[in-house]
Every structure is written in C-alpha cells, then in structure tokens.
Amino acid sequence: MTLLDAPGPGRPSGLRPVDRTTRREQILEVLRAAVSDGTLAPGVHLAEVELSEQLGVSRGTLREALRHLQQDGLLVPDNRGRLSVRVVSAHEVADIFAVRAALEALAAEQVCSRQDRSGAVAVLEDRLAAMAQPAADMGERVTRDLAFHEALCTLSGNDVLHASWRNVSGLARAAVTAAGPSAALANTAAARHAPLVALVRDGDGEGAQRFLRQHMAEAAQNLLTQMGDGSTPS
C-alpha cells in the first residue's frame, strides 16, 4: 500500500507544505507528527515522489529526513529498500517498555544519589508543567511525555545511558501510534508522572526505581489492551 493509496487517516491530505528556509527540521517535525497522530498509519509505504511534491521540497532533502526517522525506528525498509511506517507488534511493546524501565530506573537512581538535586527537580517540574498544558494533538502529547523521560536520562549525566534511551525512544513513539489515541491519553497524563518528581526531590532512589518499573509496566499494558492483546508484559 502506498501513501496515496492509504485510506482515511493514511492519506497525505493532512500534511502541510513546509517553508524552504528550515526544510529538514520542518520535514522531520511534520512527518514525525504525522506518524504519531496516525495521519501516516502503520504499514503505509512512503513514496518519495508524492511526498516531495506534497511537502514542496526536493527528494534529496526529503531523503535526509526519512533517514533520520529510520534511525529513530519510526520507518523500516522492505527488501527493495522502500520505507514504510513501522508496525509494532505486541511482543515488541513489552520489550520496548522493559528496556525503558531498566534505563530510566538506573537514571533515577543516579539522579537521586546526588546531594544537590534542586536543579534536576526544577527541570523535571518544568517538563511536568508542559505535560499538564492542553496539546494540539496526540503527537504533541507524546513529544512532551518523551521530553520528560529524556530529561531524567539526561540529568543522570550518563551519556551511554542517554544514547541507549534515544535509540529506543523512536520505537516507543511507534508503539504508542500503533495503540491509538486512547492509550496515549492515559500514558501521557501529567498526574501519572508527578510522583516521580516527588521521589527525586526526596532522594528516594529505591522508590523511584520501583515507581518507574511499575509505570512502564502499566504503560505497556495500556498499549497492549488497546492493541487487542490483554496479556501482561513480562
């Protein structure tokens, strides 16, 4: 199925042309949002000619953005090298969130071990406040949620951990897209994340690790339920 053949939300009519002054960045923003909100549905093939015409950019510039999204795990090639929106399986959802739980639990432990955590708490509070604000669409909600979690990893000061988290964050976004808006609304609620900020403020590393493992297990379960698989992630 090509982008132009995709029914309903998979059609490209919802994509807006981009300003040539910031081509690559705007293409990334538009395409990432389109994947996140389902405008580009899982499994849809991205035809370069149609996309470049729709967005009003050259195919070379478009390819740069598509390569970036492929590195993020949002797009996958077939045996002919053609890219399509990643289809995330239920098994992959469990794996993605298990890895995130391990990485973020370690990040929380390292942040909580500091004597002065005021700066870290301020950053997390700022990200939490952004999550509490109304969002234009599901893509924006997911972006704010991931920004909160990435901030925790960045604050750990562990560059390897942060890089590993970045590698799995695109898959997490794809998983949320596969499950649909109901699961995204549940998983990205600011209230679900507020207890972590309090635990970091108190320097409760063990509590923060327990919270994140449960947080990720519940997030995965929400996605699996919406995907039609009610099994409990291992």
mmCIF file of C-alpha atoms in Angstrom:
data_model
loop_
_atom_site.group_PDB
_atom_site.id
_atom_site.type_symbol
_atom_site.label_atom_id
_atom_site.label_comp_id
_atom_site.label_asym_id
_atom_site.label_seq_id
_atom_site.Cartn_x
_atom_site.Cartn_y
_atom_site.Cartn_z
ATOM 1 C CA MET A 1 0.000 0.000 0.000
ATOM 2 C CA THR A 2 1.378 3.389 -0.950
ATOM 3 C CA LEU A 3 0.872 6.668 0.840
ATOM 4 C CA LEU A 4 -1.583 7.813 -1.820
ATOM 5 C CA ASP A 5 -3.481 4.524 -1.652
ATOM 6 C CA ALA A 6 -3.842 4.633 2.135
ATOM 7 C CA PRO A 7 -7.468 5.033 3.247
ATOM 8 C CA GLY A 8 -8.722 7.570 5.759
ATOM 9 C CA PRO A 9 -6.011 8.819 8.111
ATOM 10 C CA GLY A 10 -3.280 7.295 5.941
ATOM 11 C CA ARG A 11 -3.876 9.763 3.095
ATOM 12 C CA PRO A 12 -1.414 12.638 2.728
ATOM 13 C CA SER A 13 -4.028 15.384 2.578
ATOM 14 C CA GLY A 14 -3.324 16.259 6.213
ATOM 15 C CA LEU A 15 0.327 17.106 5.523
ATOM 16 C CA ARG A 16 1.121 20.793 5.162
ATOM 17 C CA PRO A 17 3.810 22.236 2.847
ATOM 18 C CA VAL A 18 6.978 23.350 4.635
ATOM 19 C CA ASP A 19 8.930 26.593 4.500
ATOM 20 C CA ARG A 20 12.119 26.130 2.472
ATOM 21 C CA THR A 21 14.159 28.151 4.999
ATOM 22 C CA THR A 22 14.155 25.309 7.543
ATOM 23 C CA ARG A 23 13.439 22.351 5.303
ATOM 24 C CA ARG A 24 14.989 19.412 7.117
ATOM 25 C CA GLU A 25 13.765 20.434 10.568
ATOM 26 C CA GLN A 26 10.250 21.137 9.395
ATOM 27 C CA ILE A 27 10.059 17.943 7.366
ATOM 28 C CA LEU A 28 11.107 15.998 10.444
ATOM 29 C CA GLU A 29 8.501 17.780 12.547
ATOM 30 C CA VAL A 30 5.711 17.253 10.019
ATOM 31 C CA LEU A 31 6.493 13.596 9.343
ATOM 32 C CA ARG A 32 7.119 12.695 12.983
ATOM 33 C CA ALA A 33 3.814 14.299 13.967
ATOM 34 C CA ALA A 34 2.039 12.549 11.094
ATOM 35 C CA VAL A 35 3.334 9.178 12.287
ATOM 36 C CA SER A 36 2.477 9.967 15.911
ATOM 37 C CA ASP A 37 -1.113 11.004 15.244
ATOM 38 C CA GLY A 38 -1.827 8.309 12.668
ATOM 39 C CA THR A 39 -2.029 10.569 9.618
ATOM 40 C CA LEU A 40 0.653 8.259 8.266
ATOM 41 C CA ALA A 41 -0.699 4.953 9.509
ATOM 42 C CA PRO A 42 1.424 1.911 10.446
ATOM 43 C CA GLY A 43 2.332 -0.046 7.327
ATOM 44 C CA VAL A 44 1.877 2.860 4.912
ATOM 45 C CA HIS A 45 4.570 2.979 2.221
ATOM 46 C CA LEU A 46 6.232 6.389 1.843
ATOM 47 C CA ALA A 47 6.530 7.175 -1.856
ATOM 48 C CA GLU A 48 9.264 9.803 -2.283
ATOM 49 C CA VAL A 49 7.837 11.456 -5.390
ATOM 50 C CA GLU A 50 4.393 12.011 -3.888
ATOM 51 C CA LEU A 51 5.817 13.090 -0.535
ATOM 52 C CA SER A 52 8.290 15.564 -2.007
ATOM 53 C CA GLU A 53 5.525 17.126 -4.102
ATOM 54 C CA GLN A 54 3.137 17.248 -1.154
ATOM 55 C CA LEU A 55 5.706 18.897 1.122
ATOM 56 C CA GLY A 56 7.171 21.145 -1.566
ATOM 57 C CA VAL A 57 10.799 20.038 -1.096
ATOM 58 C CA SER A 58 13.415 18.230 -3.157
ATOM 59 C CA ARG A 59 13.698 14.457 -2.969
ATOM 60 C CA GLY A 60 17.272 14.819 -1.685
ATOM 61 C CA THR A 61 16.156 16.935 1.254
ATOM 62 C CA LEU A 62 13.276 14.566 1.915
ATOM 63 C CA ARG A 63 15.626 11.575 1.962
ATOM 64 C CA GLU A 64 17.688 13.199 4.739
ATOM 65 C CA ALA A 65 14.593 13.460 6.910
ATOM 66 C CA LEU A 66 13.467 9.928 6.073
ATOM 67 C CA ARG A 67 16.899 8.551 7.015
ATOM 68 C CA HIS A 68 16.627 10.317 10.366
ATOM 69 C CA LEU A 69 13.200 8.807 11.009
ATOM 70 C CA GLN A 70 14.526 5.401 10.018
ATOM 71 C CA GLN A 71 17.332 5.767 12.559
ATOM 72 C CA ASP A 72 14.711 6.674 15.147
ATOM 73 C CA GLY A 73 12.912 3.416 14.414
ATOM 74 C CA LEU A 74 9.747 5.036 13.064
ATOM 75 C CA LEU A 75 10.338 3.854 9.487
ATOM 76 C CA VAL A 76 11.549 0.474 8.216
ATOM 77 C CA PRO A 77 12.791 -0.615 4.751
ATOM 78 C CA ASP A 78 11.481 -3.571 2.793
ATOM 79 C CA ASN A 79 13.682 -5.925 0.758
ATOM 80 C CA ARG A 80 13.709 -3.355 -2.066
ATOM 81 C CA GLY A 81 14.766 -0.527 0.228
ATOM 82 C CA ARG A 82 11.373 1.208 0.197
ATOM 83 C CA LEU A 83 10.423 2.792 3.515
ATOM 84 C CA SER A 84 7.142 2.363 5.331
ATOM 85 C CA VAL A 85 5.792 3.341 8.744
ATOM 86 C CA ARG A 86 6.858 0.770 11.309
ATOM 87 C CA VAL A 87 4.272 -1.724 12.503
ATOM 88 C CA VAL A 88 4.936 -2.526 16.157
ATOM 89 C CA SER A 89 3.891 -5.941 17.444
ATOM 90 C CA ALA A 90 2.551 -6.692 20.922
ATOM 91 C CA HIS A 91 5.741 -8.599 21.730
ATOM 92 C CA GLU A 92 7.841 -5.589 20.786
ATOM 93 C CA VAL A 93 5.744 -3.322 23.039
ATOM 94 C CA ALA A 94 6.631 -5.458 26.051
ATOM 95 C CA ASP A 95 10.320 -5.439 25.117
ATOM 96 C CA ILE A 96 10.441 -1.689 24.426
ATOM 97 C CA PHE A 97 8.985 -0.743 27.786
ATOM 98 C CA ALA A 98 11.056 -3.309 29.681
ATOM 99 C CA VAL A 99 14.202 -1.700 28.255
ATOM 100 C CA ARG A 100 12.915 1.770 29.076
ATOM 101 C CA ALA A 101 12.156 0.665 32.641
ATOM 102 C CA ALA A 102 15.719 -0.595 33.107
ATOM 103 C CA LEU A 103 17.329 2.519 31.638
ATOM 104 C CA GLU A 104 15.148 5.043 33.426
ATOM 105 C CA ALA A 105 15.350 3.229 36.756
ATOM 106 C CA LEU A 106 19.139 3.498 36.548
ATOM 107 C CA ALA A 107 18.869 7.167 35.593
ATOM 108 C CA ALA A 108 16.586 7.861 38.564
ATOM 109 C CA GLU A 109 18.970 6.078 40.925
ATOM 110 C CA GLN A 110 21.879 8.210 39.736
ATOM 111 C CA VAL A 111 19.934 11.468 39.974
ATOM 112 C CA CYS A 112 18.615 10.617 43.443
ATOM 113 C CA SER A 113 22.124 9.814 44.707
ATOM 114 C CA ARG A 114 23.161 13.470 44.409
ATOM 115 C CA GLN A 115 23.165 15.661 47.477
ATOM 116 C CA ASP A 116 22.021 18.683 45.494
ATOM 117 C CA ARG A 117 19.064 17.692 43.343
ATOM 118 C CA SER A 118 17.373 21.089 43.184
ATOM 119 C CA GLY A 119 18.391 21.742 39.579
ATOM 120 C CA ALA A 120 17.220 18.311 38.429
ATOM 121 C CA VAL A 121 13.914 18.729 40.229
ATOM 122 C CA ALA A 122 13.390 22.124 38.594
ATOM 123 C CA VAL A 123 13.941 20.622 35.129
ATOM 124 C CA LEU A 124 11.525 17.763 35.792
ATOM 125 C CA GLU A 125 8.938 20.156 37.210
ATOM 126 C CA ASP A 126 9.214 22.261 34.073
ATOM 127 C CA ARG A 127 8.657 19.216 31.842
ATOM 128 C CA LEU A 128 5.762 18.124 34.042
ATOM 129 C CA ALA A 129 4.124 21.541 33.757
ATOM 130 C CA ALA A 130 4.391 21.331 29.965
ATOM 131 C CA MET A 131 2.649 17.954 30.024
ATOM 132 C CA ALA A 132 -0.220 19.438 32.016
ATOM 133 C CA GLN A 133 -0.928 22.066 29.349
ATOM 134 C CA PRO A 134 -3.505 21.431 26.578
ATOM 135 C CA ALA A 135 -1.967 19.818 23.498
ATOM 136 C CA ALA A 136 -2.921 20.377 19.878
ATOM 137 C CA ASP A 137 -2.832 16.673 19.032
ATOM 138 C CA MET A 138 -1.650 13.259 20.114
ATOM 139 C CA GLY A 139 1.759 13.792 18.553
ATOM 140 C CA GLU A 140 2.391 16.803 20.769
ATOM 141 C CA ARG A 141 1.299 14.856 23.854
ATOM 142 C CA VAL A 142 3.697 12.037 23.057
ATOM 143 C CA THR A 143 6.521 14.503 22.404
ATOM 144 C CA ARG A 144 6.020 16.154 25.797
ATOM 145 C CA ASP A 145 5.891 12.788 27.525
ATOM 146 C CA LEU A 146 9.124 11.657 25.908
ATOM 147 C CA ALA A 147 10.741 15.011 26.740
ATOM 148 C CA PHE A 148 10.008 14.410 30.434
ATOM 149 C CA HIS A 149 11.560 10.952 30.360
ATOM 150 C CA GLU A 150 14.518 12.057 28.279
ATOM 151 C CA ALA A 151 15.193 14.857 30.763
ATOM 152 C CA LEU A 152 15.530 12.255 33.514
ATOM 153 C CA CYS A 153 18.071 10.326 31.439
ATOM 154 C CA THR A 154 19.995 13.473 30.546
ATOM 155 C CA LEU A 155 20.099 14.544 34.188
ATOM 156 C CA SER A 156 21.737 11.246 35.128
ATOM 157 C CA GLY A 157 24.912 12.528 33.471
ATOM 158 C CA ASN A 158 25.391 9.081 31.914
ATOM 159 C CA ASP A 159 25.918 9.673 28.190
ATOM 160 C CA VAL A 160 25.812 5.963 27.311
ATOM 161 C CA LEU A 161 22.503 5.583 29.118
ATOM 162 C CA HIS A 162 21.090 8.627 27.360
ATOM 163 C CA ALA A 163 22.215 7.383 23.942
ATOM 164 C CA SER A 164 20.650 3.987 24.637
ATOM 165 C CA TRP A 165 17.396 5.658 25.643
ATOM 166 C CA ARG A 166 17.420 7.716 22.461
ATOM 167 C CA ASN A 167 17.736 4.511 20.437
ATOM 168 C CA VAL A 168 14.564 3.085 21.955
ATOM 169 C CA SER A 169 12.521 6.314 22.131
ATOM 170 C CA GLY A 170 11.526 6.154 18.469
ATOM 171 C CA LEU A 171 10.217 2.636 18.993
ATOM 172 C CA ALA A 172 8.248 3.854 21.993
ATOM 173 C CA ARG A 173 6.664 6.546 19.843
ATOM 174 C CA ALA A 174 5.818 3.953 17.178
ATOM 175 C CA ALA A 175 4.266 1.707 19.821
ATOM 176 C CA VAL A 176 2.014 4.488 21.075
ATOM 177 C CA THR A 177 0.969 5.204 17.497
ATOM 178 C CA ALA A 178 0.106 1.550 16.938
ATOM 179 C CA ALA A 179 -2.129 1.509 20.022
ATOM 180 C CA GLY A 180 -4.025 4.693 19.168
ATOM 181 C CA PRO A 181 -5.085 7.883 20.976
ATOM 182 C CA SER A 182 -6.862 6.331 23.968
ATOM 183 C CA ALA A 183 -3.710 4.665 25.238
ATOM 184 C CA ALA A 184 -1.669 7.795 24.501
ATOM 185 C CA LEU A 185 -4.018 9.930 26.594
ATOM 186 C CA ALA A 186 -3.751 7.507 29.501
ATOM 187 C CA ASN A 187 0.021 7.115 29.315
ATOM 188 C CA THR A 188 0.936 10.782 28.877
ATOM 189 C CA ALA A 189 -1.148 12.230 31.710
ATOM 190 C CA ALA A 190 0.869 14.556 33.924
ATOM 191 C CA ALA A 191 -0.667 13.010 37.037
ATOM 192 C CA ARG A 192 0.983 9.665 36.209
ATOM 193 C CA HIS A 193 4.404 11.322 36.300
ATOM 194 C CA ALA A 194 4.092 13.665 39.285
ATOM 195 C CA PRO A 195 5.032 11.001 41.898
ATOM 196 C CA LEU A 196 8.423 10.542 40.240
ATOM 197 C CA VAL A 197 9.268 14.212 40.690
ATOM 198 C CA ALA A 198 8.426 13.935 44.391
ATOM 199 C CA LEU A 199 10.600 10.829 44.762
ATOM 200 C CA VAL A 200 13.546 12.558 43.088
ATOM 201 C CA ARG A 201 13.049 15.605 45.303
ATOM 202 C CA ASP A 202 13.222 13.333 48.366
ATOM 203 C CA GLY A 203 16.261 11.474 47.043
ATOM 204 C CA ASP A 204 14.395 8.167 47.268
ATOM 205 C CA GLY A 205 16.322 6.181 44.675
ATOM 206 C CA GLU A 206 14.777 2.820 45.538
ATOM 207 C CA GLY A 207 11.299 4.291 45.486
ATOM 208 C CA ALA A 208 11.950 5.984 42.144
ATOM 209 C CA GLN A 209 13.179 2.722 40.638
ATOM 210 C CA ARG A 210 10.117 0.834 41.868
ATOM 211 C CA PHE A 211 7.860 3.583 40.568
ATOM 212 C CA LEU A 212 9.426 3.568 37.086
ATOM 213 C CA ARG A 213 9.231 -0.199 36.731
ATOM 214 C CA GLN A 214 5.541 -0.108 37.634
ATOM 215 C CA HIS A 215 4.995 2.994 35.499
ATOM 216 C CA MET A 216 6.439 1.303 32.416
ATOM 217 C CA ALA A 217 4.591 -1.966 33.046
ATOM 218 C CA GLU A 218 1.297 -0.078 33.262
ATOM 219 C CA ALA A 219 2.125 1.934 30.134
ATOM 220 C CA ALA A 220 2.865 -1.246 28.184
ATOM 221 C CA GLN A 221 -0.337 -2.843 29.459
ATOM 222 C CA ASN A 222 -2.383 0.168 28.357
ATOM 223 C CA LEU A 223 -0.928 -0.143 24.868
ATOM 224 C CA LEU A 224 -1.414 -3.902 24.697
ATOM 225 C CA THR A 225 -5.034 -3.573 25.783
ATOM 226 C CA GLN A 226 -5.741 -1.075 23.010
ATOM 227 C CA MET A 227 -3.919 -3.295 20.511
ATOM 228 C CA GLY A 228 -6.175 -6.188 21.463
ATOM 229 C CA ASP A 229 -3.635 -8.175 23.490
ATOM 230 C CA GLY A 230 -4.535 -8.209 27.159
ATOM 231 C CA SER A 231 -1.563 -10.293 28.213
ATOM 232 C CA THR A 232 0.642 -8.986 30.995
ATOM 233 C CA PRO A 233 4.099 -7.863 29.819
ATOM 234 C CA SER A 234 6.960 -9.919 31.232
#
